Amino acid sequence: MAKTTTSKPAAAARQRGVTMNDVAKHAGVSRTAVSFVLSNRENASISEETRARINEAVQALGYRPNAGARALASQRSDWYGIVTEIVTAPFAVDIIKGAQDQAWLDRKFLLIAPSDQADAVGPNQGLEDAATEKLLEQRVEGLLYAATFHRGVHVPESTKEVPTVLINCFDADGKLPSIVPDERAGGRVAVERLLQAGHRRIGVINLDPDIPAAIGRLAGAREALAEAGLELDPGLVVPGYATADGGYEAACRILDRYPQEDRPTALFCLNDRMAMGAYDAIKERGLTIPGDIAVIGFDNQELIAAYLRPKLTTVALPFEKMGALGVQTLAALTAGQPIIADQQLVGCPLLERSSV
Amino acid sequence: MAKTTTSKPAAAARQRGVTMNDVAKHAGVSRTAVSFVLSNRENASISEETRARINEAVQALGYRPNAGARALASQRSDWYGIVTEIVTAPFAVDIIKGAQDQAWLDRKFLLIAPSDQADAVGPNQGLEDAATEKLLEQRVEGLLYAATFHRGVHVPESTKEVPTVLINCFDADGKLPSIVPDERAGGRVAVERLLQAGHRRIGVINLDPDIPAAIGRLAGAREALAEAGLELDPGLVVPGYATADGGYEAACRILDRYPQEDRPTALFCLNDRMAMGAYDAIKERGLTIPGDIAVIGFDNQELIAAYLRPKLTTVALPFEKMGALGVQTLAALTAGQPIIADQQLVGCPLLERSSV
DNA sequence: CAGGATAGGTAACGCGCGTTACTTGGTGCG
DNA sequence: CGCACCAAGTAACGCGCGTTACCTATCCTG
């Protein structure tokens, strides 16, 4: 396995551009022939022998196709673009990973353009126009928009020029197809798990009640309870800021509100950060997890859920899957297939750890 | 602000490609003239009037330059490529953000290519070749390699064809310039902070002692102690797995090893995950933070450090800055400037929160 | 043995744009 | 009036490649 210094290819390529012409000359054929074998044409009509000679020449010269020129000539770029503020927020970066991997499989290149967070809070909630523009200049074949958290967004007009799919967000004013987590089913599976463990009095630490995550997860929780013939005691639902401190305070309120015999035996925290705070509130009172109080979270923020003590049982947001599905959907659209559904829901799997 | 439906531009552009020729016709000039005003040539010699006419035509038709064609003709792509496994690991995604933002400022486009984690553990520790190859096919002007954690890497041979900079890693066998965190200075500032708070017996929860992070941070800690006329008691340095559990166990050992009067009054945890575990060990013993034991971490993993109770004082890894500096360095190299230094160290700032 | 059908190629155009060389009409100057 | 000069603009080439139309030799068929 001695590393021979026969890296002539690299040396040759370094001097600014081995082209198909060079390959053709080296192999003693026309450039067209080279193009044919490199693109594996069906009706090839190139003899095995010259095909081999050409491949040798490619190796020998270290030829590397010029993607730009190819795109120009063939009128297709093999690029998708994704506009996202996610780069800023490690939280949902798995969307990108899922999309990347899927694109890679389809031999597409994913161009990632950052979207200014600034816009996201302003009156125009749209993801950034400049990024979209840049991507269109690259002649991407399709566009993806990905948000850090599930919400409605406004998308730039120019988007209408190419197929577009939204991930973890939905078109607030149009009909663009979108991929979003099935919050309701997620809330349901969480509470079902608690019921299955024998809990009957379940406290819920809520998020801002107006966002899709809160609406869906709470509805799911109610469904699960209803099926068990139970109702959600309004006193057991407390709102919290979406932080550890918020979770701590909410948990304190919920735990101190009732005499011990009425105290909930389980807490459904609508996100993991709040669960983190709830842990402190519970431990502070000399209670154990899950012995005295079971806790279940949502989001599966690895850095928290997998490192809390005991490890947090939680419902995962399917970021990676959403990213992959987004690319698949986009591929279908660019291939001219009709839109399957305006909104595709992706399941949120329960991750069993040790807090229930 | 009524939204008029005068989106003729979009409509015009939709039908596959408004070109410079179309603009030229619409403005009644030659394509060359259009090219000149769009690229803002110095020796323009285009009258203000026709320049205006051309710009109007651009607006009217919704013309958008074709980046690929431009690259082909001008022989420069305005693209940098970054090969990284970071997409997989939210941990260091800020490197990408920093690089993105800087590239955006320089009007460059950053192509992000995923690197298979698989390779990173194998005997060939190199970041993936396929990704590099793909990027070179796009004719990127420069390459960046970014790793999730500070270490030596092997880079594909083909890399030598364009300027290359390593971020958060260094070339294990060559001379490629790299940007890495100043671990030593970071360790030093952490311990200095503890000393300043009056601590004299400081425990250290170490990482795998062979990795650059551990070597540097520990050396820095020793330096700070030496300057205060102190030495690091070997019994106070315990190794730990780089997880919360590892930190918990290490903290238990260190806390239980000494009678109360000899017990360290502060713990320097070489990463935040271990600090998270140390918190539990401390609280379990009925001790308070920072009253009885001060804790300082490293890495500034926001999801942990900012949400622990009390919030964790820690030393930040300058991911975003490293990303930006990487792009700046690359810009200098592509501009033909000589390499400043083989290895640029970036400072690790102390983030004061509430655990010291 | 004429005629067509194939295998095995090649010449040449165009993708959209940057760029260099060239043209043209007007103006200043001796 | 003749010449140089400049502002204003254009024709035309080439970037590297995909693709279509064409061309030539060989083989088969009737």
XYZ file of N, CA and C in Angstrom, chain A residues 80 94-103 105-106 144 165 167 179 318-331 346:
96
model
N -30.683 22.111 -6.320
C -31.822 22.637 -5.589
C -31.295 23.717 -4.664
N -30.991 19.527 11.527
C -31.180 18.204 10.946
C -32.047 18.246 9.694
N -32.838 19.287 9.556
C -33.590 19.430 8.301
C -32.598 19.486 7.151
N -31.588 20.282 7.323
C -30.579 20.407 6.273
C -29.900 19.080 6.032
N -29.579 18.418 7.102
C -28.908 17.130 6.932
C -29.779 16.164 6.127
N -31.036 16.074 6.507
C -31.931 15.177 5.794
C -32.045 15.549 4.326
N -32.143 16.827 4.079
C -32.282 17.296 2.704
C -30.987 17.036 1.930
N -29.876 17.347 2.542
C -28.571 17.105 1.933
C -28.414 15.661 1.503
N -28.648 14.796 2.449
C -28.421 13.378 2.174
C -29.309 12.905 1.036
N -30.568 13.314 1.074
C -31.479 12.891 0.023
C -31.033 13.466 -1.324
N -30.665 14.718 -1.322
C -30.215 15.357 -2.564
C -29.001 14.629 -3.102
N -28.206 11.594 -2.718
C -28.640 10.332 -3.313
C -29.179 10.550 -4.730
N -29.910 11.625 -4.905
C -30.495 11.907 -6.209
C -29.484 12.581 -7.142
N -36.491 25.130 -1.689
C -37.016 24.689 -0.406
C -36.922 25.861 0.572
N -41.153 23.937 -2.198
C -41.713 23.158 -1.097
C -41.295 23.784 0.225
N -40.701 23.478 4.334
C -40.415 22.467 5.339
C -40.510 23.079 6.729
N -44.299 20.503 4.224
C -44.034 19.321 5.041
C -43.955 19.786 6.487
N -39.378 15.180 13.683
C -38.725 14.400 12.622
C -38.012 15.289 11.615
N -37.065 16.066 12.093
C -36.421 17.036 11.216
C -35.771 16.383 9.998
N -35.001 15.364 10.268
C -34.262 14.754 9.173
C -35.222 14.203 8.125
N -36.243 13.548 8.615
C -37.209 12.969 7.688
C -37.922 14.062 6.896
N -38.236 15.150 7.561
C -38.909 16.235 6.848
C -38.013 16.785 5.748
N -36.732 16.918 6.055
C -35.807 17.406 5.046
C -35.766 16.478 3.839
N -35.671 15.190 4.114
C -35.600 14.216 3.027
C -36.894 14.232 2.221
N -37.998 14.258 2.940
C -39.288 14.250 2.252
C -39.465 15.513 1.417
N -38.946 16.606 1.921
C -39.012 17.851 1.160
C -38.319 17.705 -0.183
N -37.150 17.133 -0.165
C -36.398 16.959 -1.408
C -37.117 15.985 -2.333
N -37.646 14.922 -1.761
C -38.378 13.968 -2.588
C -39.581 14.629 -3.252
N -40.292 15.402 -2.460
C -41.451 16.088 -2.999
C -41.039 17.037 -4.117
N -39.948 17.709 -3.882
C -39.449 18.644 -4.885
C -39.071 17.905 -6.158
N -38.446 16.771 -5.992
C -38.055 15.975 -7.153
C -39.288 15.593 -7.955
N -45.718 14.594 8.997
C -44.720 13.575 9.297
C -44.818 13.216 10.772
